[in-house]
């Protein structure tokens, strides 16, 4: 991966250095999971459970989602998810809804980045 590519990741709040460290510096393996992220249904399942007030299921799906975005070093999504999980656990519905909207925006940004990124 070129310096320019790494800089582009960083500009989009992806800690590429940490991500590659997690993937034992295997760029090909990282990019495989990076590129397949939009196909993962954990986010969609979380959205559906959150919208239908299935809070226990939402928590479990959000924890799974956090693990995925954490391993890929999607910093904004991880931080959004962590804060949203706290609000869900504390039953702070109005705060959770605000964070839910931020999570959706940041998810959309990551998907756009992935779809437009070419190596």
Coordinates of C-alpha atoms in Angstrom, one line a residue:
X1 CA 0.0 0.0 0.0
X2 CA 1.4 3.4 -1.0
X3 CA 2.0 6.3 1.4
X4 CA -0.7 8.1 -0.5
X5 CA -3.2 5.3 0.0
X6 CA -2.4 5.2 3.7
X7 CA -2.8 8.9 4.0
X8 CA -6.2 8.6 2.3
X9 CA -7.3 6.0 4.9
X10 CA -6.1 8.3 7.7
X11 CA -8.1 11.3 6.2
X12 CA -11.2 9.1 6.4
X13 CA -10.6 8.2 10.1
X14 CA -9.3 4.7 9.5
X15 CA -6.2 3.9 11.6
X16 CA -4.6 1.9 8.8
X17 CA -1.4 1.4 10.8
X18 CA -3.2 -0.2 13.7
X19 CA -5.4 -2.2 11.3
X20 CA -2.4 -3.6 9.5
X21 CA -0.8 -4.5 12.8
X22 CA -4.0 -6.4 13.7
X23 CA -3.7 -8.3 10.4
X24 CA 0.0 -9.1 11.0
X25 CA 1.0 -6.5 8.3
X26 CA -0.9 -8.6 5.7
X27 CA -2.3 -5.9 3.4
X28 CA -4.0 -8.4 1.1
X29 CA -5.9 -10.0 4.0
X30 CA -6.9 -6.6 5.4
X31 CA -8.1 -5.4 2.0
X32 CA -10.1 -8.6 1.6
X33 CA -12.1 -7.8 4.8
X34 CA -12.1 -4.1 4.1
X35 CA -13.7 -4.7 0.7
X36 CA -16.2 -7.2 2.0
X37 CA -17.4 -5.0 4.8
X38 CA -20.4 -3.6 2.9
X39 CA -21.7 -7.2 2.4
X40 CA -21.7 -7.9 6.2
X41 CA -25.3 -7.9 7.5
X42 CA -24.5 -7.2 11.1
X43 CA -25.2 -3.5 10.6
X44 CA -28.5 -4.0 8.8
X45 CA -29.6 -6.5 11.5
X46 CA -28.7 -4.0 14.2
X47 CA -30.6 -1.2 12.5
X48 CA -33.7 -3.4 12.2
X49 CA -33.6 -4.6 15.8
X50 CA -33.0 -1.0 17.1
X51 CA -35.9 0.3 15.1
X52 CA -38.2 -2.3 16.6
X53 CA -37.1 -1.7 20.2
X54 CA -35.5 -5.1 20.6
X55 CA -32.8 -3.7 22.9
X56 CA -31.3 -7.0 24.0
X57 CA -30.8 -8.1 20.5
X58 CA -29.6 -4.6 19.5
X59 CA -26.9 -4.7 22.2
X60 CA -25.6 -8.1 21.0
X61 CA -25.5 -7.0 17.4
X62 CA -23.9 -3.8 18.3
X63 CA -21.2 -5.6 20.2
X64 CA -20.6 -7.8 17.2
X65 CA -20.5 -4.7 14.9
X66 CA -18.0 -3.0 17.3
X67 CA -15.7 -6.0 17.0
X68 CA -15.8 -5.9 13.2
X69 CA -15.2 -2.1 12.9
X70 CA -12.7 -2.2 15.6
X71 CA -10.6 -4.8 13.8
X72 CA -10.8 -2.9 10.6
X73 CA -9.9 0.3 12.6
X74 CA -12.9 2.3 11.5
X75 CA -12.4 4.8 14.2
X76 CA -15.6 6.9 13.9
X77 CA -17.8 3.8 13.6
X78 CA -16.2 2.2 16.6
X79 CA -16.5 5.3 18.8
X80 CA -20.1 5.9 17.7
X81 CA -21.0 2.3 18.5
X82 CA -19.3 2.3 21.9
X83 CA -21.2 5.5 22.9
X84 CA -24.4 4.2 21.5
X85 CA -24.0 0.9 23.4
X86 CA -23.6 2.9 26.7
X87 CA -26.8 4.8 25.9
X88 CA -28.8 1.6 25.1
X89 CA -27.5 -0.1 28.3
X90 CA -28.6 3.0 30.3
X91 CA -31.9 3.1 28.5
X92 CA -31.2 6.7 27.5
X93 CA -33.5 6.6 24.5
X94 CA -33.3 10.2 23.3
X95 CA -29.5 10.2 23.5
X96 CA -29.4 6.8 21.8
X97 CA -31.5 8.1 18.9
X98 CA -29.1 11.0 18.3
X99 CA -26.1 8.7 18.3
X100 CA -28.0 6.2 16.1
X101 CA -28.3 8.9 13.5
X102 CA -24.6 9.7 13.7
X103 CA -23.8 6.1 13.4
X104 CA -25.9 5.9 10.2
X105 CA -24.1 8.9 8.7
X106 CA -20.6 7.6 9.6
X107 CA -21.5 4.1 8.2
X108 CA -22.7 5.7 5.0
X109 CA -19.4 7.6 4.8
X110 CA -17.3 4.4 5.2
X111 CA -19.4 2.6 2.6
X112 CA -18.8 5.4 0.2
X113 CA -15.1 5.4 0.9
X114 CA -14.9 1.6 0.3
X115 CA -16.8 1.8 -2.9
X116 CA -14.7 4.6 -4.2
X117 CA -11.3 3.3 -3.0
X118 CA -9.1 1.7 -5.6
X119 CA -5.8 0.0 -5.1

